[in-house]
Short mmCIF file of C-alpha atoms in Angstrom, two decimals:
data_model
loop_
_atom_site.label_atom_id
_atom_site.label_comp_id
_atom_site.label_asym_id
_atom_site.label_seq_id
_atom_site.Cartn_x
_atom_site.Cartn_y
_atom_site.Cartn_z
CA UNK L 13 0.00 0.00 0.00
CA UNK L 14 1.55 3.31 -1.02
CA UNK L 15 1.34 6.53 1.02
CA UNK L 16 -1.50 8.01 -1.02
CA UNK L 17 -3.68 4.92 -0.67
CA UNK L 18 -2.83 4.86 3.02
CA UNK L 19 -4.04 8.46 3.29
CA UNK L 20 -7.24 7.71 1.34
CA UNK L 21 -8.02 4.64 3.42
CA UNK L 22 -7.42 6.37 6.74
CA UNK L 23 -10.04 9.07 6.24
CA UNK L 24 -12.27 9.88 9.18
CA UNK L 25 -14.52 12.90 9.54
CA UNK L 26 -13.24 15.40 12.08
CA UNK L 27 -15.81 17.24 14.19
CA UNK L 28 -13.54 18.98 16.72
CA UNK L 29 -10.92 21.50 15.68
CA UNK L 30 -8.10 23.39 17.33
CA UNK L 31 -8.54 27.17 17.26
CA UNK L 32 -5.47 27.55 14.99
CA UNK L 33 -6.12 29.44 11.78
CA UNK L 34 -5.68 27.79 8.40
CA UNK L 35 -3.23 29.91 6.37
CA UNK L 36 -4.76 31.44 3.29
CA UNK L 37 -2.09 29.90 1.08
CA UNK L 38 -3.20 26.46 2.27
CA UNK L 39 -6.80 27.23 1.33
CA UNK L 40 -5.60 28.33 -2.10
CA UNK L 41 -3.48 25.21 -2.53
CA UNK L 42 -6.48 23.08 -1.55
CA UNK L 43 -8.76 24.81 -4.06
CA UNK L 44 -6.11 24.61 -6.80
CA UNK L 45 -5.99 20.86 -6.14
CA UNK L 46 -9.79 20.76 -6.39
CA UNK L 47 -9.63 22.51 -9.75
CA UNK L 48 -7.43 19.79 -11.23
CA UNK L 49 -10.10 17.13 -10.73
CA UNK L 50 -11.75 15.89 -13.90
CA UNK L 51 -14.68 17.98 -15.12
CA UNK L 52 -17.31 17.17 -17.73
CA UNK L 53 -16.21 18.68 -21.10
CA UNK L 54 -14.10 21.20 -19.17
CA UNK L 55 -17.26 22.98 -17.97
CA UNK L 56 -15.94 23.33 -14.39
CA UNK L 57 -19.51 23.79 -13.21
CA UNK L 58 -18.81 24.63 -9.58
CA UNK L 59 -17.75 27.37 -7.20
CA UNK L 60 -16.60 27.31 -3.62
CA UNK L 61 -17.12 29.98 -0.99
CA UNK L 62 -14.59 30.15 1.84
CA UNK L 63 -16.40 31.41 4.94
CA UNK L 64 -14.40 32.56 7.97
CA UNK L 65 -16.75 35.21 9.37
CA UNK L 66 -17.86 33.95 12.83
CA UNK L 67 -21.41 35.28 12.51
CA UNK L 68 -21.94 33.64 9.15
CA UNK L 69 -20.55 30.34 10.42
CA UNK L 70 -22.83 30.59 13.48
CA UNK L 71 -25.87 31.14 11.30
CA UNK L 72 -24.96 28.22 9.03
CA UNK L 73 -24.30 26.02 12.06
CA UNK L 74 -27.84 26.71 13.28
CA UNK L 75 -29.27 25.85 9.86
CA UNK L 76 -27.24 22.62 9.72
CA UNK L 77 -28.89 21.33 12.90
CA UNK L 78 -26.65 23.08 15.44
CA UNK L 79 -23.50 21.29 14.47
CA UNK L 80 -21.00 22.97 16.80
CA UNK L 81 -18.02 22.24 14.53
CA UNK L 82 -19.58 24.27 11.71
CA UNK L 83 -19.23 27.30 13.95
CA UNK L 84 -15.89 26.42 15.53
CA UNK L 85 -13.94 25.32 12.45
CA UNK L 86 -11.64 28.10 11.22
CA UNK L 87 -12.75 27.80 7.59
CA UNK L 88 -16.07 26.58 6.25
CA UNK L 89 -16.09 25.83 2.54
CA UNK L 90 -19.46 25.95 0.80
CA UNK L 91 -19.38 23.90 -2.39
CA UNK L 92 -21.82 25.00 -5.08
CA UNK L 93 -22.98 23.42 -8.32
CA UNK L 94 -22.68 26.41 -10.64
CA UNK L 95 -24.05 26.84 -14.16
CA UNK L 96 -23.91 30.62 -13.87
CA UNK L 97 -20.40 30.96 -15.27
CA UNK L 98 -21.43 28.84 -18.24
CA UNK L 99 -24.32 31.21 -18.83
CA UNK L 100 -21.96 34.20 -18.68
CA UNK L 101 -19.87 32.48 -21.35
CA UNK L 102 -22.97 31.94 -23.51
CA UNK L 103 -23.99 35.58 -23.13
CA UNK L 104 -20.60 36.70 -24.41
CA UNK L 105 -21.49 34.93 -27.65
CA UNK L 106 -25.15 36.01 -27.69
CA UNK L 107 -26.25 32.44 -27.11
CA UNK L 108 -29.29 31.63 -24.99
CA UNK L 109 -28.17 28.93 -22.61
CA UNK L 110 -30.24 25.75 -22.35
CA UNK L 111 -30.22 25.05 -18.64
CA UNK L 112 -33.46 23.16 -18.18
CA UNK L 113 -32.19 19.61 -18.44
CA UNK L 114 -31.47 16.90 -15.91
CA UNK L 115 -28.22 16.30 -17.82
CA UNK L 116 -26.91 19.79 -17.05
CA UNK L 117 -27.92 19.41 -13.41
CA UNK L 118 -26.14 16.05 -13.13
CA UNK L 119 -23.01 17.52 -14.75
CA UNK L 120 -22.89 20.34 -12.20
CA UNK L 121 -23.62 18.10 -9.19
CA UNK L 122 -20.93 15.62 -10.22
CA UNK L 123 -18.40 18.34 -11.09
CA UNK L 124 -18.68 19.96 -7.67
CA UNK L 125 -18.35 16.62 -5.88
CA UNK L 126 -15.23 15.59 -7.81
CA UNK L 127 -13.61 18.94 -7.04
CA UNK L 128 -14.58 18.81 -3.36
CA UNK L 129 -13.18 15.33 -2.90
CA UNK L 130 -9.84 16.44 -4.33
CA UNK L 131 -9.96 19.30 -1.83
CA UNK L 132 -10.65 16.87 1.01
CA UNK L 133 -7.62 14.75 0.06
CA UNK L 134 -5.39 17.81 -0.33
CA UNK L 135 -6.49 19.09 3.08
CA UNK L 136 -5.86 15.76 4.77
CA UNK L 137 -2.42 15.52 3.16
CA UNK L 138 -1.63 18.84 4.86
CA UNK L 139 -2.58 17.49 8.29
CA UNK L 140 -5.98 19.19 8.28
CA UNK L 141 -9.24 17.47 9.14
CA UNK L 142 -12.48 17.81 7.23
CA UNK L 143 -16.12 16.87 7.49
CA UNK L 144 -18.77 17.25 4.82
CA UNK L 145 -21.89 19.16 5.92
CA UNK L 146 -24.95 17.97 4.03
CA UNK L 147 -26.96 19.79 6.71
CA UNK L 148 -26.74 23.06 4.78
CA UNK L 149 -29.49 21.54 2.64
CA UNK L 150 -31.82 21.67 5.67
CA UNK L 151 -32.74 25.20 4.64
CA UNK L 152 -31.14 26.52 1.49
CA UNK L 153 -33.71 29.30 1.38
CA UNK L 154 -31.94 30.70 4.45
CA UNK L 155 -28.43 29.99 3.12
CA UNK L 156 -29.15 31.74 -0.18
CA UNK L 157 -29.50 35.36 1.03
CA UNK L 158 -26.83 34.82 3.70
CA UNK L 159 -24.21 33.96 1.09
CA UNK L 160 -25.69 36.06 -1.76
CA UNK L 161 -26.24 32.92 -3.84
CA UNK L 162 -27.52 33.99 -7.27
CA UNK L 163 -29.55 32.18 -9.91
CA UNK L 164 -28.11 28.97 -11.40
CA UNK L 165 -26.02 28.30 -8.30
CA UNK L 166 -26.89 25.48 -5.86
CA UNK L 167 -24.98 25.13 -2.57
CA UNK L 168 -24.75 21.33 -2.37
CA UNK L 169 -22.75 20.78 0.81
CA UNK L 170 -20.37 22.46 3.20
CA UNK L 171 -16.96 21.25 4.33
CA UNK L 172 -15.32 22.18 7.63
CA UNK L 173 -11.58 22.68 7.51
CA UNK L 174 -9.18 22.91 10.45
CA UNK L 175 -6.53 21.24 12.55
CA UNK L 176 -8.02 18.16 14.24
CA UNK L 177 -8.51 18.20 17.99
CA UNK L 178 -9.71 14.60 18.13
CA UNK L 179 -8.73 11.24 16.67
CA UNK L 180 -11.94 9.50 15.66
CA UNK L 181 -11.83 5.79 14.92
CA UNK L 182 -12.23 4.52 11.36
CA UNK L 183 -15.84 3.87 10.50
CA UNK L 184 -16.20 0.49 8.79
CA UNK L 185 -17.67 0.49 5.29
CA UNK L 186 -19.84 -2.04 3.47
CA UNK L 187 -17.99 -5.23 2.47
CA UNK L 188 -16.15 -4.73 -0.82
CA UNK L 189 -18.38 -7.24 -2.59
CA UNK L 190 -21.46 -5.18 -1.74
CA UNK L 191 -20.29 -2.28 -3.91
CA UNK L 192 -17.95 -3.91 -6.45
CA UNK L 193 -19.71 -5.88 -9.19
CA UNK L 194 -18.02 -7.91 -11.94
CA UNK L 195 -18.97 -7.46 -15.61
CA UNK L 196 -22.65 -6.81 -14.85
CA UNK L 197 -24.71 -5.61 -11.90
CA UNK L 198 -25.09 -8.61 -9.65
CA UNK L 199 -28.32 -9.87 -8.17
CA UNK L 200 -29.87 -8.83 -4.89
CA UNK L 201 -29.45 -12.12 -3.06
CA UNK L 202 -25.69 -11.73 -2.87
CA UNK L 203 -26.13 -8.13 -1.78
CA UNK L 204 -28.50 -9.10 1.04
CA UNK L 205 -25.85 -11.37 2.47
CA UNK L 206 -23.31 -8.60 2.48
CA UNK L 207 -25.80 -6.25 4.13
CA UNK L 208 -26.30 -8.83 6.89
CA UNK L 209 -22.55 -9.08 7.35
CA UNK L 210 -22.28 -5.30 7.51
CA UNK L 211 -25.10 -5.14 10.04
CA UNK L 212 -23.01 -7.27 12.39
CA UNK L 213 -19.91 -5.11 11.80
CA UNK L 214 -21.69 -1.81 12.38
CA UNK L 215 -23.48 -3.10 15.46
CA UNK L 216 -20.13 -4.07 17.03
CA UNK L 217 -18.65 -0.72 16.01
CA UNK L 218 -21.47 1.28 17.62
CA UNK L 219 -21.53 -0.78 20.81
CA UNK L 220 -17.79 -0.47 21.25
CA UNK L 221 -17.71 3.25 20.44
CA UNK L 222 -20.56 4.18 22.79
CA UNK L 223 -19.98 1.64 25.58
CA UNK L 224 -23.13 -0.19 24.63
CA UNK L 225 -25.42 2.86 24.58
CA UNK L 226 -25.94 2.93 20.81
CA UNK L 227 -27.12 -0.53 19.74
CA UNK L 228 -28.29 -0.52 16.13
CA UNK L 229 -27.37 -1.81 12.69
CA UNK L 230 -26.80 -0.21 9.31
CA UNK L 231 -30.01 -1.55 7.80
CA UNK L 232 -31.97 -0.28 10.82
CA UNK L 233 -30.43 3.17 10.36
CA UNK L 234 -31.28 3.14 6.65
CA UNK L 235 -34.85 2.06 7.39
CA UNK L 236 -35.19 4.95 9.87
CA UNK L 237 -33.65 7.40 7.43
CA UNK L 238 -35.68 6.48 4.36
CA UNK L 239 -39.09 5.94 5.94
CA UNK L 240 -40.05 9.59 5.54
CA UNK L 241 -39.20 12.25 2.98
CA UNK L 242 -36.49 14.69 4.06
CA UNK L 243 -35.74 18.14 2.68
CA UNK L 244 -38.87 17.83 0.58
CA UNK L 245 -38.62 21.49 -0.50
CA UNK L 246 -35.43 20.86 -2.51
CA UNK L 247 -36.91 20.50 -5.96
CA UNK L 248 -38.94 23.69 -5.55
CA UNK L 249 -35.88 25.50 -4.28
CA UNK L 250 -33.82 24.37 -7.26
CA UNK L 251 -36.50 25.65 -9.62
CA UNK L 252 -36.50 28.98 -7.78
CA UNK L 253 -32.75 29.07 -8.45
CA UNK L 254 -33.37 28.65 -12.17
CA UNK L 255 -32.60 24.94 -12.48
CA UNK L 256 -35.19 22.97 -14.37
CA UNK L 257 -35.78 19.28 -14.95
CA UNK L 258 -38.08 19.29 -17.93
CA UNK L 259 -36.19 16.63 -19.85
CA UNK J 22 3.89 21.35 -2.11
CA UNK J 23 3.72 17.81 -0.72
CA UNK J 24 3.65 14.62 -2.84
CA UNK J 25 -0.12 14.18 -2.59
CA UNK J 26 -0.86 17.72 -3.73
CA UNK J 27 1.69 17.25 -6.50
CA UNK J 28 -0.20 14.14 -7.61
CA UNK J 29 -3.58 15.90 -7.46
CA UNK J 30 -2.32 18.90 -9.40
CA UNK J 31 -0.67 16.83 -12.11
CA UNK J 32 -3.84 15.01 -13.19
CA UNK J 33 -4.44 14.65 -16.89
CA UNK J 34 -6.97 12.38 -18.55
CA UNK J 35 -5.35 9.41 -20.30
CA UNK J 36 -6.94 8.23 -23.55
CA UNK J 37 -4.32 5.75 -24.74
CA UNK J 38 -3.39 2.66 -22.74
CA UNK J 39 -0.78 -0.07 -22.92
CA UNK J 40 -2.24 -3.56 -23.37
CA UNK J 41 -0.96 -4.62 -19.92
CA UNK J 42 -3.61 -5.99 -17.61
CA UNK J 43 -4.47 -4.29 -14.33
CA UNK J 44 -4.07 -6.83 -11.54
CA UNK J 45 -7.28 -7.63 -9.74
CA UNK J 46 -5.75 -6.75 -6.38
CA UNK J 47 -5.09 -3.24 -7.70
CA UNK J 48 -8.74 -2.87 -8.73
CA UNK J 49 -9.75 -4.00 -5.25
CA UNK J 50 -7.34 -1.60 -3.60
CA UNK J 51 -8.73 1.23 -5.76
CA UNK J 52 -12.33 0.40 -4.85
CA UNK J 53 -11.46 0.06 -1.16
CA UNK J 54 -9.97 3.55 -1.38
CA UNK J 55 -13.19 4.74 -3.03
CA UNK J 56 -15.21 3.27 -0.18
CA UNK J 57 -13.38 5.37 2.40
CA UNK J 58 -14.57 8.63 0.85
CA UNK J 59 -17.15 10.52 2.88
CA UNK J 60 -20.75 9.45 2.31
CA UNK J 61 -23.96 11.16 3.34
CA UNK J 62 -25.15 9.65 6.68
CA UNK J 63 -23.18 6.50 5.85
CA UNK J 64 -25.68 5.62 3.11
CA UNK J 65 -22.92 4.63 0.63
CA UNK J 66 -25.40 5.12 -2.18
CA UNK J 67 -23.27 3.84 -5.04
CA UNK J 68 -22.01 0.73 -6.78
CA UNK J 69 -19.26 0.19 -9.30
CA UNK J 70 -19.13 -2.41 -12.05
CA UNK J 71 -15.70 -3.52 -13.27
CA UNK J 72 -16.00 -4.45 -16.94
CA UNK J 73 -13.17 -6.33 -18.66
CA UNK J 74 -15.17 -8.33 -21.24
CA UNK J 75 -14.01 -7.08 -24.68
CA UNK J 76 -17.47 -7.31 -26.27
CA UNK J 77 -19.10 -5.34 -23.49
CA UNK J 78 -16.39 -2.67 -23.67
CA UNK J 79 -16.81 -2.49 -27.45
CA UNK J 80 -20.56 -2.00 -27.09
CA UNK J 81 -20.11 0.71 -24.46
CA UNK J 82 -17.45 2.38 -26.57
CA UNK J 83 -19.93 2.66 -29.44
CA UNK J 84 -22.58 4.14 -27.13
CA UNK J 85 -20.07 6.65 -25.76
CA UNK J 86 -19.49 8.11 -29.22
CA UNK J 87 -16.89 5.62 -30.45
CA UNK J 88 -14.26 6.50 -27.92
CA UNK J 89 -11.53 4.01 -28.82
CA UNK J 90 -10.00 4.05 -25.33
CA UNK J 91 -13.25 2.76 -23.81
CA UNK J 92 -12.70 -0.41 -25.81
CA UNK J 93 -8.93 -0.65 -25.45
CA UNK J 94 -8.54 0.10 -21.74
CA UNK J 95 -8.05 -3.12 -19.75
CA UNK J 96 -10.68 -2.22 -17.12
CA UNK J 97 -13.72 -0.01 -17.52
CA UNK J 98 -15.37 0.99 -14.26
CA UNK J 99 -19.04 1.96 -14.45
CA UNK J 100 -19.98 4.15 -11.49
CA UNK J 101 -23.62 3.98 -10.45
CA UNK J 102 -25.73 6.07 -8.10
CA UNK J 103 -27.48 3.32 -6.18
CA UNK J 104 -30.47 3.55 -3.84
CA UNK J 105 -31.27 -0.12 -4.32
CA UNK J 106 -29.17 -1.34 -1.42
CA UNK J 107 -30.89 1.20 0.82
CA UNK J 108 -34.24 -0.21 -0.29
CA UNK J 109 -33.07 -3.75 0.53
CA UNK J 110 -32.18 -2.48 4.01
CA UNK J 111 -35.65 -0.92 4.39
CA UNK J 112 -37.33 -4.13 3.27
CA UNK J 113 -35.50 -6.07 5.95
CA UNK J 114 -37.32 -3.89 8.47
CA UNK J 115 -40.65 -3.88 6.60
CA UNK J 116 -40.27 -0.20 5.85
CA UNK J 117 -41.48 1.28 2.56
CA UNK J 118 -38.61 3.36 1.27
CA UNK J 119 -39.28 6.95 0.25
CA UNK J 120 -37.22 7.33 -2.89
CA UNK J 121 -39.12 10.02 -4.75
CA UNK J 122 -37.24 13.09 -3.60
CA UNK J 123 -34.63 15.28 -5.24
CA UNK J 124 -32.74 15.08 -1.92
CA UNK J 125 -32.26 11.31 -2.22
CA UNK J 126 -31.18 11.69 -5.83
CA UNK J 127 -28.62 14.36 -4.93
CA UNK J 128 -27.27 12.21 -2.09
CA UNK J 129 -26.71 9.29 -4.46
CA UNK J 130 -25.19 11.41 -7.26
CA UNK J 131 -22.79 13.10 -4.83
CA UNK J 132 -21.90 9.85 -3.04
CA UNK J 133 -20.89 8.11 -6.26
CA UNK J 134 -18.80 11.07 -7.39
CA UNK J 135 -16.90 11.32 -4.10
CA UNK J 136 -16.12 7.60 -4.22
CA UNK J 137 -15.08 7.72 -7.88
CA UNK J 138 -12.72 10.62 -7.31
CA UNK J 139 -10.98 8.72 -4.51
CA UNK J 140 -10.65 5.82 -6.95
CA UNK J 141 -9.13 8.13 -9.56
CA UNK J 142 -6.52 9.38 -7.08
CA UNK J 143 -5.74 5.85 -5.87
CA UNK J 144 -5.31 4.67 -9.47
CA UNK J 145 -3.01 7.54 -10.37
CA UNK J 146 -0.93 6.93 -7.24
CA UNK J 147 -0.36 3.39 -8.59
CA UNK J 148 0.92 4.69 -11.92
CA UNK J 149 -2.33 4.03 -13.73
CA UNK J 150 -4.10 6.54 -15.93
CA UNK J 151 -7.81 7.27 -15.93
CA UNK J 152 -10.40 9.19 -17.88
CA UNK J 153 -14.03 9.77 -16.92
CA UNK J 154 -16.56 8.74 -19.56
CA UNK J 155 -19.69 10.90 -19.36
CA UNK J 156 -20.53 9.52 -22.80
CA UNK J 157 -22.22 6.47 -21.28
CA UNK J 158 -25.12 8.88 -20.66
CA UNK J 159 -25.57 9.17 -24.45
CA UNK J 160 -27.84 6.14 -24.29
CA UNK J 161 -28.46 4.65 -20.87
CA UNK J 162 -31.40 2.73 -22.26
CA UNK J 163 -28.82 0.64 -24.15
CA UNK J 164 -26.40 0.44 -21.21
CA UNK J 165 -29.13 -0.78 -18.85
CA UNK J 166 -29.83 -4.24 -20.35
CA UNK J 167 -26.15 -4.67 -21.29
CA UNK J 168 -25.04 -4.37 -17.67
CA UNK J 169 -28.27 -5.74 -16.10
CA UNK J 170 -28.86 -2.44 -14.33
CA UNK J 171 -31.92 -2.84 -12.07
CA UNK J 172 -34.38 -0.34 -10.66
CA UNK J 173 -33.03 2.43 -8.40
CA UNK J 174 -29.60 2.25 -10.00
CA UNK J 175 -28.31 5.02 -12.32
CA UNK J 176 -25.01 4.55 -14.20
CA UNK J 177 -23.64 8.10 -13.97
CA UNK J 178 -20.27 7.84 -15.69
CA UNK J 179 -17.60 5.38 -16.71
CA UNK J 180 -13.91 5.48 -15.90
CA UNK J 181 -11.18 3.87 -18.02
CA UNK J 182 -8.31 2.35 -16.10
CA UNK J 183 -4.96 1.24 -17.47
CA UNK J 184 -1.26 1.90 -17.83
CA UNK J 185 -0.79 5.14 -19.81
CA UNK J 186 0.68 4.95 -23.28
CA UNK J 187 0.76 8.72 -23.71
CA UNK J 188 1.79 11.78 -21.72
CA UNK J 189 -0.85 14.41 -22.31
CA UNK J 190 -0.09 17.99 -21.33
CA UNK J 191 -1.82 19.58 -18.36
CA UNK J 192 -5.04 21.28 -19.36
CA UNK J 193 -5.21 24.75 -17.80
CA UNK J 194 -8.14 25.43 -15.49
CA UNK J 195 -10.11 28.62 -14.80
CA UNK J 196 -8.20 31.22 -12.78
CA UNK J 197 -8.45 30.48 -9.06
CA UNK J 198 -10.46 33.65 -8.43
CA UNK J 199 -13.15 32.46 -10.85
CA UNK J 200 -14.06 29.56 -8.62
CA UNK J 201 -12.94 30.65 -5.14
CA UNK J 202 -15.19 33.23 -3.50
CA UNK J 203 -14.61 34.92 -0.13
CA UNK J 204 -17.33 35.03 2.55
CA UNK J 205 -20.16 35.40 0.02
CA UNK J 206 -20.71 34.59 -3.66
CA UNK J 207 -19.07 37.40 -5.55
CA UNK J 208 -20.64 39.39 -8.34
CA UNK J 209 -20.58 38.60 -12.03
CA UNK J 210 -18.40 41.49 -13.15
CA UNK J 211 -15.33 40.04 -11.48
CA UNK J 212 -16.17 36.62 -12.91
CA UNK J 213 -16.46 38.00 -16.45
CA UNK J 214 -12.91 39.31 -16.20
CA UNK J 215 -11.62 35.93 -15.16
CA UNK J 216 -13.51 34.27 -18.02
CA UNK J 217 -11.82 36.68 -20.44
CA UNK J 218 -8.44 35.82 -18.96
CA UNK J 219 -9.21 32.12 -19.25
CA UNK J 220 -10.32 32.54 -22.86
CA UNK J 221 -6.84 33.84 -23.69
CA UNK J 222 -5.19 30.93 -21.81
CA UNK J 223 -7.31 28.22 -23.44
CA UNK J 224 -6.87 29.73 -26.91
CA UNK J 225 -3.07 29.60 -26.54
CA UNK J 226 -3.32 26.05 -25.18
CA UNK J 227 -5.40 24.81 -28.12
CA UNK J 228 -3.30 26.55 -30.75
CA UNK J 229 -0.09 25.15 -29.31
CA UNK J 230 -1.47 21.64 -28.86
CA UNK J 231 -2.91 21.39 -32.38
CA UNK J 232 -0.35 23.43 -34.30
CA UNK J 233 -2.90 26.14 -34.89
CA UNK J 234 -5.66 23.87 -36.21
CA UNK J 235 -7.98 24.26 -33.21
CA UNK J 236 -8.49 27.97 -32.61
CA UNK J 237 -11.24 28.58 -30.06
CA UNK J 238 -11.81 29.82 -26.52
CA UNK J 239 -13.47 28.38 -23.43
CA UNK J 240 -16.48 30.69 -23.61
CA UNK J 241 -16.94 29.80 -27.30
CA UNK J 242 -16.89 26.10 -26.40
CA UNK J 243 -19.41 26.65 -23.62
CA UNK J 244 -21.69 28.63 -25.95
CA UNK J 245 -21.55 25.78 -28.48
CA UNK J 246 -22.17 23.19 -25.80
CA UNK J 247 -25.10 24.88 -24.08
CA UNK J 248 -26.99 26.24 -27.09
CA UNK J 249 -29.00 23.05 -27.51
CA UNK J 250 -30.31 20.47 -25.07
CA UNK J 251 -28.23 17.28 -24.83
CA UNK J 252 -29.28 13.88 -23.54
CA UNK J 253 -32.81 15.21 -23.24
CA UNK J 254 -34.16 11.73 -22.45
CA UNK J 255 -32.37 11.59 -19.11
CA UNK J 256 -35.19 12.62 -16.82
CA UNK J 257 -37.55 10.10 -18.41
CA UNK J 258 -34.91 7.40 -18.15
CA UNK J 259 -34.39 8.13 -14.46
CA UNK J 260 -38.12 7.83 -13.84
CA UNK J 261 -38.13 4.51 -15.70
CA UNK J 262 -35.41 3.43 -13.26
CA UNK J 263 -37.64 4.31 -10.32
CA UNK J 264 -36.12 7.63 -9.38
CA UNK J 265 -38.62 10.41 -8.88
CA UNK J 266 -38.35 14.14 -8.39
CA UNK J 267 -41.73 15.00 -6.95
CA UNK J 268 -40.36 17.16 -4.15
#
């Protein structure tokens, strides 16, 4: 196993940070690394907002379900799917941009995720910790004016950045055979077995980590998560932002 | 600049591969690295299919616009957004899964992209080259039976894997200030300037790389790309696969 793979496989989300600032040149190096990720047809359909203002971080922390680390991390990156720059480019050539397709939305959502993951790896290679904050999607209608998000921009997730003040244990993932298929997508029966195996692993992990207080399994967590709709305003919000899904 | 950041910032897409096989243990190491990427609430809403069968690769190559490297690469990974495993988990607890929200779709699309980007970095750290293949989305209705893709699974992109038989030059990205905003999303005027700067950079890059044959700019390319809808069947396809976007 080389050093890079070791780094990738030792990722854990960090939710407690030292007060030390993150030098601006590190943030720039991290975002430059993000920019070198692959991007669909060179569209580069994303932007990132580096938030350090304590009041803004506090407000976003409240929106994200009072996650203390969102407020206490020195830098909060907000990763946005962004078709606005593409539209600017079209306007320079008097072209009316077609932005109402699922395809364009998928391109932007994937582009921003590829870039962000490069940023996460770059940050971790510099001794920083990160955690993704999907909780900003709890209320994007509040995030939007706060960060002056314009049309055709969709803040997809946040990412805390800072020097770790904790050493969380590795969280076990699904067995390899649950996610890796050979030649074609394999049938459900095999997958069910690997889910059962993973249920045992996660149960042990939770019991050990919480001294027996948290006794559940992965499939139980999924059942709890998916039994009701969450963030059911999202499609409407995206349409308010000028995204459309007509075709 | 440390070695990891050097690796991230020296990414180029590889479209010509040596015939050498990629050992199965490398593929497994790459996918294990992918699995350690962050995932929304531990859902791990993705799967990856490793395709080595020459006929299957040839068929996918044709679908992806006759990209020769899709056929000639030793391993083609097909990255899928996957809510099917989550539904299996729900069924084990007699819970009817809510899968009709934009939120769940975004979670799966982001999850698969984060995992795939970790895989890309792992592969490159092993001396392999990669290129993302968005072209599989040209005709997912043909990909679906070919790879036995079931309901609640969406093949988002492919990724060729192999030992590089070319050394492409680095493709310049947008100026840092075009994508990195401070505290709030910044206004368009500043962005227009950086697009103009990037137009000059990309024009020089194309002219140099093609001995003057390809003379265009980034904004021109974007205007050409976005003036008509592409892959306009995608939303219908996704609904056929059981994804919904009601809320």
